PDB file of C-alpha atoms and ligand atoms in Angstrom:
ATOM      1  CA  UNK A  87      44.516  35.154  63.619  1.00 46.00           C
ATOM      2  CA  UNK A  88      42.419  32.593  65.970  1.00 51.00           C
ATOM      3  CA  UNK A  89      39.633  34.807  65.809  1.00 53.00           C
ATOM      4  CA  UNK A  90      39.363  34.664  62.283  1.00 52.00           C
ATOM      5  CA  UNK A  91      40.407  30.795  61.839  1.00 52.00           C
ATOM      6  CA  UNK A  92      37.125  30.553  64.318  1.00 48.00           C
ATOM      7  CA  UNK A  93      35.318  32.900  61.839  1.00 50.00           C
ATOM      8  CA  UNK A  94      36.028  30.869  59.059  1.00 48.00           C
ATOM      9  CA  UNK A  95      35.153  27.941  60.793  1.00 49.00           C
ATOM     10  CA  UNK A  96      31.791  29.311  61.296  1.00 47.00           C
ATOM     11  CA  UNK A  97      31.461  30.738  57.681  1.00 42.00           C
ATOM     12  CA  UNK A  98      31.914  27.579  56.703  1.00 47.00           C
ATOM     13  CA  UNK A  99      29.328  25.516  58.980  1.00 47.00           C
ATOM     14  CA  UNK A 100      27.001  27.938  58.137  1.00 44.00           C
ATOM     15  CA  UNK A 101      26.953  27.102  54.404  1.00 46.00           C
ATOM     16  CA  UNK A 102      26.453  23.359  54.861  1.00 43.00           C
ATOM     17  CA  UNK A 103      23.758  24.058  57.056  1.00 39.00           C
ATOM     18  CA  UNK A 104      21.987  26.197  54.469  1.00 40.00           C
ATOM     19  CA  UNK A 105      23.082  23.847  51.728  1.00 38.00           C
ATOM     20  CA  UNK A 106      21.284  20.943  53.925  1.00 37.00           C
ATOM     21  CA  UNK A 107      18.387  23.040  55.025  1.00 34.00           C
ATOM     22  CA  UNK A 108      17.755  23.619  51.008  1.00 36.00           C
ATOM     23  CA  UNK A 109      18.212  19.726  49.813  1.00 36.00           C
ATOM     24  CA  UNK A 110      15.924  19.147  53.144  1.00 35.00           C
ATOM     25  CA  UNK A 111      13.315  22.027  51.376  1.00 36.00           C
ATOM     26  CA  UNK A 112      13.969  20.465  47.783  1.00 36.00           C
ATOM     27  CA  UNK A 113      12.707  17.477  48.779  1.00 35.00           C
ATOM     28  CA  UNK A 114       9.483  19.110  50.991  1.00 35.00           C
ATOM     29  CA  UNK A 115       8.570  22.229  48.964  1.00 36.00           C
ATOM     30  CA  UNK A 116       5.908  22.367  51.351  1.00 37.00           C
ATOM     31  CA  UNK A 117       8.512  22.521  54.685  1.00 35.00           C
ATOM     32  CA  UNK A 118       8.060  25.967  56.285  1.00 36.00           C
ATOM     33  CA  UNK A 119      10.692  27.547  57.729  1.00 36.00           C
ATOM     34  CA  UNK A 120      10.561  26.522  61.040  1.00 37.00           C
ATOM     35  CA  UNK A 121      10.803  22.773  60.288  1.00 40.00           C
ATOM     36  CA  UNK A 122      13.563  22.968  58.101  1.00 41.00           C
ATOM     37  CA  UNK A 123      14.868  24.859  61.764  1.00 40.00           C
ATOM     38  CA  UNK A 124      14.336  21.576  62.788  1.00 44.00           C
ATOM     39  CA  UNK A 125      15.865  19.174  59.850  1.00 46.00           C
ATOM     40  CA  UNK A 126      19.184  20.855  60.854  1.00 45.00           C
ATOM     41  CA  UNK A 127      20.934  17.535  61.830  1.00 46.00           C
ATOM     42  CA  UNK A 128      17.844  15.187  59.421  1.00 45.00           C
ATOM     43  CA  UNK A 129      17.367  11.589  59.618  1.00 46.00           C
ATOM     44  CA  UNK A 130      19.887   9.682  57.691  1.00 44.00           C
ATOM     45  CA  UNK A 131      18.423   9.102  54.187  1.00 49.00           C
ATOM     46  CA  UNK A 132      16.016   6.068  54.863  1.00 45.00           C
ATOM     47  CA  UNK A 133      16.918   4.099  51.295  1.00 51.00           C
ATOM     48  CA  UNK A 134      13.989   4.661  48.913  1.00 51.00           C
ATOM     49  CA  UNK A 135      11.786   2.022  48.276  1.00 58.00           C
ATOM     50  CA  UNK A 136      12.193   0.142  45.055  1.00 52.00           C
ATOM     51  CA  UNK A 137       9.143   0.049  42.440  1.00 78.00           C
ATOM     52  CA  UNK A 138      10.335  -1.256  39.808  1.00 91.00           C
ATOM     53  CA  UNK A 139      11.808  -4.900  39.012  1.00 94.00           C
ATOM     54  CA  UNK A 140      12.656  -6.899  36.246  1.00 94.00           C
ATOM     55  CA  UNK A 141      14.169 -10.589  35.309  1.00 95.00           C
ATOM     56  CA  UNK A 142      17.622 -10.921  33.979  1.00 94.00           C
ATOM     57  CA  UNK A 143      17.814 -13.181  30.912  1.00 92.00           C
ATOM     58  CA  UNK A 144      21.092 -14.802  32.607  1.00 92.00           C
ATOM     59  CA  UNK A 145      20.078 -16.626  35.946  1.00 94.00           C
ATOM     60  CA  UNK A 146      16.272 -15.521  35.822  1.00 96.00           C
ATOM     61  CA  UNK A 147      16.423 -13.519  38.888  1.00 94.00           C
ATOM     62  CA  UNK A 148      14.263 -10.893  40.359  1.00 94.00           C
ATOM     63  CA  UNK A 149      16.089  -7.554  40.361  1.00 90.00           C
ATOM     64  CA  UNK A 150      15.689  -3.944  41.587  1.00 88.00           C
ATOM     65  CA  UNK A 151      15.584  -1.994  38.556  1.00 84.00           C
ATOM     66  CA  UNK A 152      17.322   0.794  40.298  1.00 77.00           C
ATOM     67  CA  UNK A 153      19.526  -1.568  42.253  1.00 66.00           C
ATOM     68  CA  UNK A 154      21.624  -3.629  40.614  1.00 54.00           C
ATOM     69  CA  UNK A 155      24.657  -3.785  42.063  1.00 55.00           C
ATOM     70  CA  UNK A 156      22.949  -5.545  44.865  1.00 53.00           C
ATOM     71  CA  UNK A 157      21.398  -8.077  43.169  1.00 47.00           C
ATOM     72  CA  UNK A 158      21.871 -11.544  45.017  1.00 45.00           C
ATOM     73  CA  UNK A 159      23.169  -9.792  47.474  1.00 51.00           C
ATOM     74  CA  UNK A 160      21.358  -7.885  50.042  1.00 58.00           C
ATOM     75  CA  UNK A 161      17.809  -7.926  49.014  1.00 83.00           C
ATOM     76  CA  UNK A 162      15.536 -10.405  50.184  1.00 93.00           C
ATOM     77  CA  UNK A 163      13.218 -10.773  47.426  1.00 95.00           C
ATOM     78  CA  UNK A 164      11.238 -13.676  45.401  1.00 97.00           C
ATOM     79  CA  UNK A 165       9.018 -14.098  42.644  1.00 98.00           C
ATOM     80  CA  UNK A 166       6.430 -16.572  42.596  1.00 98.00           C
ATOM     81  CA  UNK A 167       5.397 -18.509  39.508  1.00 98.00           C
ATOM     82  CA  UNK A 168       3.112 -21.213  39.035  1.00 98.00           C
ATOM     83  CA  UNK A 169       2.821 -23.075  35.903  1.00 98.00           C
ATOM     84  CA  UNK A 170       1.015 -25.209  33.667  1.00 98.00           C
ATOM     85  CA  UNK A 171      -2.276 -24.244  34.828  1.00 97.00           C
ATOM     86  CA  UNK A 172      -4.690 -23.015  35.613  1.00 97.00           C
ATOM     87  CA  UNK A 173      -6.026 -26.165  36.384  1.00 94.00           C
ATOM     88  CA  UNK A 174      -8.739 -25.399  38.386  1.00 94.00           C
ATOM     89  CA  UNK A 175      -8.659 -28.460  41.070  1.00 93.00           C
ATOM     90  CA  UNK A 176      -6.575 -26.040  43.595  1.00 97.00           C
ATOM     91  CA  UNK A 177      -6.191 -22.770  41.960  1.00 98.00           C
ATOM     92  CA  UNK A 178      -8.376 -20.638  44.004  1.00 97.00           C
ATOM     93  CA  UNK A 179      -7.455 -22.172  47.175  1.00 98.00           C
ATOM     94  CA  UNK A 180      -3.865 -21.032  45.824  1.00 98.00           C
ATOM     95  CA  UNK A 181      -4.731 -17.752  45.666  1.00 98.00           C
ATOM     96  CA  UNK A 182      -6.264 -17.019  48.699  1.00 98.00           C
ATOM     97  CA  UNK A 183      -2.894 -18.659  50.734  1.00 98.00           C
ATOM     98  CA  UNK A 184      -1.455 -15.724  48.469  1.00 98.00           C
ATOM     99  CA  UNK A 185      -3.985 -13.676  49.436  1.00 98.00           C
ATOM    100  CA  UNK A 186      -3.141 -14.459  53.186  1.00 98.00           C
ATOM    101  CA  UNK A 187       0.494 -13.154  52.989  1.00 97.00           C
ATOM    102  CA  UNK A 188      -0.377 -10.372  50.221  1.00 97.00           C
ATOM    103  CA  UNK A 189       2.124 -12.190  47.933  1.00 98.00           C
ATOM    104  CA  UNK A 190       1.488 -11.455  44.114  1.00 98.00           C
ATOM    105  CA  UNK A 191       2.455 -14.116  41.727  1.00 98.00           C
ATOM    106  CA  UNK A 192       2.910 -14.787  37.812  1.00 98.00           C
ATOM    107  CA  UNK A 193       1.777 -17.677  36.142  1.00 98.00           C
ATOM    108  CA  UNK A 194       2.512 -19.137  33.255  1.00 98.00           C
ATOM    109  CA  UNK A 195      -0.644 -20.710  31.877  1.00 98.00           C
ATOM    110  CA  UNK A 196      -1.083 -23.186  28.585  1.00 98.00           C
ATOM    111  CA  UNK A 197      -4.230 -23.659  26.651  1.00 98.00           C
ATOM    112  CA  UNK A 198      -4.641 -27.546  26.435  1.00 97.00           C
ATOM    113  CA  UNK A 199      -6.624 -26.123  29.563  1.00 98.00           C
ATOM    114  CA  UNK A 200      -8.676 -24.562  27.352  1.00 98.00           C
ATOM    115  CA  UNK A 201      -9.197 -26.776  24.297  1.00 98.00           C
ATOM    116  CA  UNK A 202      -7.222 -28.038  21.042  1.00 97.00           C
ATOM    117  CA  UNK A 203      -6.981 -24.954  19.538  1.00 96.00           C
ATOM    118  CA  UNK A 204      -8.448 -21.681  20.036  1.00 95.00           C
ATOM    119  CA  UNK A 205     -11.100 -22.315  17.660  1.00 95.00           C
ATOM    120  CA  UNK A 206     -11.683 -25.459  19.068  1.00 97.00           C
ATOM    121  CA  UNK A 207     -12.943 -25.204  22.567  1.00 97.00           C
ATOM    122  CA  UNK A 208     -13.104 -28.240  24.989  1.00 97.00           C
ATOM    123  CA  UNK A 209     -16.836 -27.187  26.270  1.00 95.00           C
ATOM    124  CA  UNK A 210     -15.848 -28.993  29.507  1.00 93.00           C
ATOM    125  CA  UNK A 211     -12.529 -26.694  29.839  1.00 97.00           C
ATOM    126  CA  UNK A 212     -12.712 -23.536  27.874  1.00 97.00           C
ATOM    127  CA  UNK A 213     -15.095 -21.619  30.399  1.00 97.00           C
ATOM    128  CA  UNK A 214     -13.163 -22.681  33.533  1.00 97.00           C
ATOM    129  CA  UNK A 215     -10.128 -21.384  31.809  1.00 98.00           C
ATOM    130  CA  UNK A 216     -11.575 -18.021  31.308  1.00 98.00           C
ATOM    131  CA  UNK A 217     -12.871 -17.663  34.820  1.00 98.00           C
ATOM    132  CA  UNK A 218      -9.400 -18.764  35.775  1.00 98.00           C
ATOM    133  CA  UNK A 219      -7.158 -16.638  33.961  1.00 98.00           C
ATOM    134  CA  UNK A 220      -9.737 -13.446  34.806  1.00 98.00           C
ATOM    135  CA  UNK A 221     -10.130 -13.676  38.226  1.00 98.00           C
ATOM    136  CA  UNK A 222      -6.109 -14.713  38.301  1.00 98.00           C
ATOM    137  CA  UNK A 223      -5.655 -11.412  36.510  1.00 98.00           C
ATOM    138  CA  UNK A 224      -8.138  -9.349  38.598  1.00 98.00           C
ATOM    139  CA  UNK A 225      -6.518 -10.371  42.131  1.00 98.00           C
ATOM    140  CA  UNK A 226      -3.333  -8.569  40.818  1.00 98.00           C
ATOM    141  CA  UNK A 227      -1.273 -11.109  39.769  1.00 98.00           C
ATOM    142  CA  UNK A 228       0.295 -11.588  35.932  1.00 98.00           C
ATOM    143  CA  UNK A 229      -0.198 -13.869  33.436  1.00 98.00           C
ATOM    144  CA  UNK A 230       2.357 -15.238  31.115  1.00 98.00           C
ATOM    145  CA  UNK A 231       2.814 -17.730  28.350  1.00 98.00           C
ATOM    146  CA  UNK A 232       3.434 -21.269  28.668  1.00 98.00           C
ATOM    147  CA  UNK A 233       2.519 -22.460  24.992  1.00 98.00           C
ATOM    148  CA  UNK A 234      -0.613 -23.563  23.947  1.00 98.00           C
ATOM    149  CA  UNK A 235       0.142 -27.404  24.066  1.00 98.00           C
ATOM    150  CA  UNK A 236       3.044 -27.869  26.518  1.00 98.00           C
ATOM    151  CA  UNK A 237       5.291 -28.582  23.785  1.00 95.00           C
ATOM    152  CA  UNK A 238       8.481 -28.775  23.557  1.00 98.00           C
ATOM    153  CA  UNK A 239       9.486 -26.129  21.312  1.00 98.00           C
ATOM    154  CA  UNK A 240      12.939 -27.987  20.083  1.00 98.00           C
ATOM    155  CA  UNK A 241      10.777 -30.712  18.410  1.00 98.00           C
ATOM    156  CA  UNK A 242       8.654 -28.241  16.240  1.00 98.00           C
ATOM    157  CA  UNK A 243       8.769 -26.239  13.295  1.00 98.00           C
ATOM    158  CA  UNK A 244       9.584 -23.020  13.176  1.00 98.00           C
ATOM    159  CA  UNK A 245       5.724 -22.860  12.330  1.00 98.00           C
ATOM    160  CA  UNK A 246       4.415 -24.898  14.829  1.00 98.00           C
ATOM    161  CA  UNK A 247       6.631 -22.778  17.189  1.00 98.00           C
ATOM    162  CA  UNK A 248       5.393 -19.535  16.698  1.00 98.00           C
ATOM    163  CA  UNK A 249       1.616 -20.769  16.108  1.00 98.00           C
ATOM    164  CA  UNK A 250       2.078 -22.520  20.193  1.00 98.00           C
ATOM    165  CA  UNK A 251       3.393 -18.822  21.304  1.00 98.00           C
ATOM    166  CA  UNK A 252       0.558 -16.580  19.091  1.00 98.00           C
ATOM    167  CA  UNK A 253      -2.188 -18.669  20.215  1.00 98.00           C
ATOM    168  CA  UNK A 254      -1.455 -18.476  23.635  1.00 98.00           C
ATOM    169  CA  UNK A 255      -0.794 -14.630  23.546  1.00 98.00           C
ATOM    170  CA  UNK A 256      -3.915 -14.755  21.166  1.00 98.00           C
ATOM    171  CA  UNK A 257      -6.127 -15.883  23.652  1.00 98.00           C
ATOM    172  CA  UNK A 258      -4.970 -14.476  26.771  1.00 98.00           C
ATOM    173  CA  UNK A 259      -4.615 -11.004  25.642  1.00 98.00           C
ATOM    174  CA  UNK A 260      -8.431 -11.429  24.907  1.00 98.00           C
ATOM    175  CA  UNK A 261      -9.346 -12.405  28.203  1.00 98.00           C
ATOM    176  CA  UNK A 262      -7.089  -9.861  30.357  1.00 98.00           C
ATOM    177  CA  UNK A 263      -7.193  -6.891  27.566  1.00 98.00           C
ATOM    178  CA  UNK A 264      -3.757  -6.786  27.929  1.00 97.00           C
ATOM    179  CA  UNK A 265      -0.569  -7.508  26.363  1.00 97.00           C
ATOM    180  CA  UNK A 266       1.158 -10.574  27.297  1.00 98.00           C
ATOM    181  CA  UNK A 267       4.727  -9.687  28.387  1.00 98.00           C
ATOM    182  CA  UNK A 268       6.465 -13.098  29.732  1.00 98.00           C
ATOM    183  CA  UNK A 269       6.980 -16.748  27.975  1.00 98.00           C
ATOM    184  CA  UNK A 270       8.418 -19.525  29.989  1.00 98.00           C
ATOM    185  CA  UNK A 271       9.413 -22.182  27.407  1.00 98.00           C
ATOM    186  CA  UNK A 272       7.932 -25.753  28.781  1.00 98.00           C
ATOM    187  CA  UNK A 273      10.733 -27.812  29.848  1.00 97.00           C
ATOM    188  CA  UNK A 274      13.283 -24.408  29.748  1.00 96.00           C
ATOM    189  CA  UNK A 275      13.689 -25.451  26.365  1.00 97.00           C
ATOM    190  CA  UNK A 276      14.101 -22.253  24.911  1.00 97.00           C
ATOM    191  CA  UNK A 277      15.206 -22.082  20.825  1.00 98.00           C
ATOM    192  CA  UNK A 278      16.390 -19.499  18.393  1.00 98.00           C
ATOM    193  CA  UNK A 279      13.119 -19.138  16.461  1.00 98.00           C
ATOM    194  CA  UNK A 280      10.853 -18.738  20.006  1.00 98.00           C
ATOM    195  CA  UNK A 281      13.866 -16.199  21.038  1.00 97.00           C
ATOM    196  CA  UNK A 282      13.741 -13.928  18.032  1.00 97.00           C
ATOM    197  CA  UNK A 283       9.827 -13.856  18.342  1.00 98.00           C
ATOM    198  CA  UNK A 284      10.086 -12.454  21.677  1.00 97.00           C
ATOM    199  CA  UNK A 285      12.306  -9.874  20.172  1.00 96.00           C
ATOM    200  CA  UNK A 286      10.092  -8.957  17.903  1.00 97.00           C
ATOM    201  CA  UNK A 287       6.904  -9.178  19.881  1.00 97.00           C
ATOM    202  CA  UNK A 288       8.333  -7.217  23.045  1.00 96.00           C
ATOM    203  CA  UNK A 289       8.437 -10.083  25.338  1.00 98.00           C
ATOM    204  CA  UNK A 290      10.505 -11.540  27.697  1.00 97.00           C
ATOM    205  CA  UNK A 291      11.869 -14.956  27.986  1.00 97.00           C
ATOM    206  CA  UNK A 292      12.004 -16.569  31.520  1.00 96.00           C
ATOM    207  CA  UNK A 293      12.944 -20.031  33.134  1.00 97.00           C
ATOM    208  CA  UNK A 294      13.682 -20.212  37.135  1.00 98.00           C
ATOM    209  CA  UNK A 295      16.133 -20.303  39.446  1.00 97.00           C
ATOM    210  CA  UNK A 296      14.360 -22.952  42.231  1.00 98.00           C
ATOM    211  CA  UNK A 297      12.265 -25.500  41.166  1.00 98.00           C
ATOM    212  CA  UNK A 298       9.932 -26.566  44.177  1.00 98.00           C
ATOM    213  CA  UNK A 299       9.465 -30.064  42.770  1.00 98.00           C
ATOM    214  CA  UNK A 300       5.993 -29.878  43.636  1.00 97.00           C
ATOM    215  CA  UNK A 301       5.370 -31.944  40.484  1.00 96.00           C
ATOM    216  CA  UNK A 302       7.799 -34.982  41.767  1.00 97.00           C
ATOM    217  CA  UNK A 303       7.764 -34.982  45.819  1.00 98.00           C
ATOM    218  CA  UNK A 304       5.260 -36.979  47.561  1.00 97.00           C
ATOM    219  CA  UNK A 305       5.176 -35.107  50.940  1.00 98.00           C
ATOM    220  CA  UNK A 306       3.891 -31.454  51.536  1.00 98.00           C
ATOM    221  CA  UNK A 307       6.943 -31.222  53.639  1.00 98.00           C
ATOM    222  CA  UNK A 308       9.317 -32.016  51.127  1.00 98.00           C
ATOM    223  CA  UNK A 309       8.268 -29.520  48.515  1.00 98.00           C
ATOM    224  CA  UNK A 310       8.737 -27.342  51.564  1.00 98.00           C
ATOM    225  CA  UNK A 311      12.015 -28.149  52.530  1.00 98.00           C
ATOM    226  CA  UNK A 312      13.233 -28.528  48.927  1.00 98.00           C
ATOM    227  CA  UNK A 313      12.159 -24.350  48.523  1.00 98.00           C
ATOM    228  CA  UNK A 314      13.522 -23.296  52.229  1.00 98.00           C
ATOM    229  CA  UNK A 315      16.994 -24.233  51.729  1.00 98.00           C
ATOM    230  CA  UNK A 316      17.485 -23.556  47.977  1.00 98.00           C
ATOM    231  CA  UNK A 317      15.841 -20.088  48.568  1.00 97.00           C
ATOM    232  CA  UNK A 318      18.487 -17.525  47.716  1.00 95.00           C
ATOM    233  CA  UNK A 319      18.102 -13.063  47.114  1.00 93.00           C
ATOM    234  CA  UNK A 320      16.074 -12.914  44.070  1.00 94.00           C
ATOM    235  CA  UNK A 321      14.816 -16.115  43.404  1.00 97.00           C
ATOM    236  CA  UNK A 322      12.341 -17.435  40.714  1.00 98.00           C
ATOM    237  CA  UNK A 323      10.239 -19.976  42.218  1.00 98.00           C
ATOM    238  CA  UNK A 324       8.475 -22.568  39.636  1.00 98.00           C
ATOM    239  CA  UNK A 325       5.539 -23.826  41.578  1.00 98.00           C
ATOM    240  CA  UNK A 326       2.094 -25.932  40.368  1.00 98.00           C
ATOM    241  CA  UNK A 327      -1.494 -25.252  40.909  1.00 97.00           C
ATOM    242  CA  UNK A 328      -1.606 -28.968  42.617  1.00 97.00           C
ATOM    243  CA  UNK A 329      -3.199 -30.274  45.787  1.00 97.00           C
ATOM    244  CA  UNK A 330       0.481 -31.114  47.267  1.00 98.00           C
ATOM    245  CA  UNK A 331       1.290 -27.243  46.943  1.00 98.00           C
ATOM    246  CA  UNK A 332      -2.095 -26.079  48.639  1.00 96.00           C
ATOM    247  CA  UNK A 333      -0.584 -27.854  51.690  1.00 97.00           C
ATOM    248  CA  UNK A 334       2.771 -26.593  51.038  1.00 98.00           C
ATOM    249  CA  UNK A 335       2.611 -23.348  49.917  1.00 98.00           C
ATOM    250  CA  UNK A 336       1.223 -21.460  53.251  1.00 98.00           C
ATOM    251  CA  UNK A 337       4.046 -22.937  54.894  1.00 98.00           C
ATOM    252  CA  UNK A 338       6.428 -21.811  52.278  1.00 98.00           C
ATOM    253  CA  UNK A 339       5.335 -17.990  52.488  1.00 98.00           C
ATOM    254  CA  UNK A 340       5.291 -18.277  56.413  1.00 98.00           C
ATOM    255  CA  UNK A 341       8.768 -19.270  56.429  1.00 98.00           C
ATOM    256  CA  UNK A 342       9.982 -17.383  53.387  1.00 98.00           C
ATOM    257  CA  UNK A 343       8.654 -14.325  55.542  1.00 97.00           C
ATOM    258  CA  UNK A 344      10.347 -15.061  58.711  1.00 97.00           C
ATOM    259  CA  UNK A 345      13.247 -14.821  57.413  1.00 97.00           C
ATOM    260  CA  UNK A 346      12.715 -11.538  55.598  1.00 95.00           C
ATOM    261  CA  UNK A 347      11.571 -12.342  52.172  1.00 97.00           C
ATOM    262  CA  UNK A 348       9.002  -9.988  50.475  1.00 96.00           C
ATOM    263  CA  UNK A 349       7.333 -11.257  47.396  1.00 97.00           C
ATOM    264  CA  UNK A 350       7.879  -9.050  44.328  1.00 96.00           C
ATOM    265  CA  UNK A 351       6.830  -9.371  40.268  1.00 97.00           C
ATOM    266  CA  UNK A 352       8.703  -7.778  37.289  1.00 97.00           C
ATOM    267  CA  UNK A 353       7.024  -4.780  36.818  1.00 94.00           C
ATOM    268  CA  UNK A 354       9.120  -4.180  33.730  1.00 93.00           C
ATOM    269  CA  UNK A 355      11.177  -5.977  30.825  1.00 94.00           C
ATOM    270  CA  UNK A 356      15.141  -6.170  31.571  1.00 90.00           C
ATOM    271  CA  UNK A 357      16.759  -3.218  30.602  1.00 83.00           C
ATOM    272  CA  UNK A 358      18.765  -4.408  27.960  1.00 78.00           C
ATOM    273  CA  UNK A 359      15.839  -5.975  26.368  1.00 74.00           C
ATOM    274  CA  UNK A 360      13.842  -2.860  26.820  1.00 60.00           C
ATOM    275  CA  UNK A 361      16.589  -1.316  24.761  1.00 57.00           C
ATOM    276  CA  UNK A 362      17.179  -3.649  21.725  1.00 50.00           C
TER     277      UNK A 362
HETATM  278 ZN1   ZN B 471       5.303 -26.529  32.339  1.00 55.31          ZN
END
C-alpha cells in the first residue's frame, strides 16, 4: 500500500514536471531538450514589461494598459508635459536635459507661436515653430493640442471652439504627418462642445495631476521642491519651456530617478475611449 502511495506520488510529480517543462518549451520553441532538462525548477516569472500606457479621463494619470489594478499603487511612473510652447528661448536646451536621462515627453503646443491664424503667419514666428514642433517630434517625443490662441474655451462659441482645436490639429498634423491624438484645454477648462469633438475626432482629453508652478515660482529650487514632494505613481507633470525650468528640470529627473521613477508616454487612448 506504501509502495504504491510512493508510486502515485511519483506519477504525480512527474506530470507537473512535464506540464512545466512544456509551458517552459511554449514559451522557447527554440529550447532543446536538454535545457528544458535544465528549466526543471525555472526562474520565477520575472513580470513582463509593460508597453503600452494610456491616461485615464478621471485623475489624468499614467497607467499600464495591462495593469490596472496597480495603478497609483506600485508603479513608479510619470509623464512629462510641457505646455504652451514651443517657445523657442529654452526649448532645445529642454530637450537635451531629456535627452540626458532618456526621458520622452508630450507637449502641448499653441499656435499664437506660430501666427494669428494659420493663414496668417507671423514671419518672425511661423518658421521657428516648425523647426520646433519637427525636431520636438523627431527626438521621439509627442505633440498635442493646446488651442491655437490659448483661449479659454468656456468664453467661446461653439464655433470659435472647434475652429481653436481644428487649426491647431490642422497645422500640426502637417508638420509631423501624423494625427494629433491629445488636447489639453488651456486653463483645464474643458466644455461639452470641445468634449464631443474629441469624440468624434478620436482624441483624448487631458489636464494633470502636478502642476510644477514653473510659471509662478521665482527660484529653480522651488519649482523643484514643489514637483519632489507632490510626485505620486503615475503622475502628469505640467511643466513650461521657460528659463526657470532649464535650471530645474535636470534636477527634477535626477531626483525623480533616484527614487525609482521611469518616464513613460501614453502610447494609446484609454480604453474606454478607444471603445466608444
Ligand atoms: Zn497653457
Amino acid at each position: 500500500m506504501r509502495q504504491k502511495g510512493l508510486a502515485l506520488i511519483f506519477c504525480f510529480w512527474f506530470m507537473i514536471v512535464t506540464v512545466a517543462c512544456t509551458a517552459v518549451n511554449s514559451e522557447a520553441p527554440q529550447a532543446t531538450v536538454e535545457s528544458s532538462e535544465n528549466n526543471v525548477n525555472p526562474q520565477p516569472n520575472v513580470e513582463q514589461k509593460q508597453t503600452a500606457y494610456y491616461v485615464d479621463s478621471g485623475l489624468f494619470k499614467i497607467h499600464a494598459v495591462n495593469d490596472s489594478e496597480k495603478v497609483g499603487e506600485a508603479e513608479k511612473i510619470a509623464l512629462l508635459t510641457f505646455d504652451d510652447g514651443p517657445k523657442g528661448i529654452v526649448t532645445t536646451e529642454i530637450l537635451d536635459i531629456l535627452d540626458k536621462y532618456e526621458a520622452k515627453s508630450l507637449w502641448f503646443v499653441s499656435g499664437f507661436n506660430y501666427g494669428v491664424s494659420i493663414d496668417q503667419p507671423d514671419p518672425a514666428k511661423a518658421d521657428r515653430f516648425r523647426t520646433l514642433v519637427k525636431e520636438i517630434h523627431q527626438r521621439g517625443h509627442l505633440i498635442g493640442n493646446h488651442t491655437w490662441s490659448h483661449a479659454n474655451l468656456r468664453q467661446l462659441s461653439a464655433e470659435e471652439q472647434k475652429r481653436e482645436i481644428a487649426s491647431m490639429n490642422q497645422l500640426l498634423e502637417e508638420i509631423t504627418g501624423e494625427p494629433v491624438r491629445f488636447f489639453r484645454p488651456p486653463f483645464g477648462a474643458d466644455t461639452d462642445v470641445q468634449k464631443l469633438y474629441m469624440k468624434e475626432a478620436g482624441m483624448q482629453t487631458m489636464n494633470w495631476s502636478v502642476g510644477s508652478l514653473d510659471w509662478e515660482l521665482k527660484e529653480a529650487e522651488q519649482v523643484v521642491e514643489q514637483v519632489v514632494s507632490t510626485i505620486h505613481p503615475g503622475a502628469n507633470i505640467l511643466m513650461h519651456d521657460l528659463p526657470i525650468q532649464v535650471e530645474a528640470l535636470d534636477t527634477i529627473l535626477a531626483q525623480l530617478r533616484e527614487m525609482g521613477y521611469r518616464f513613460m508616454l501614453p502610447t494609446e487612448l484609454e480604453p474606454s475611449l478607444a471603445e466608444s
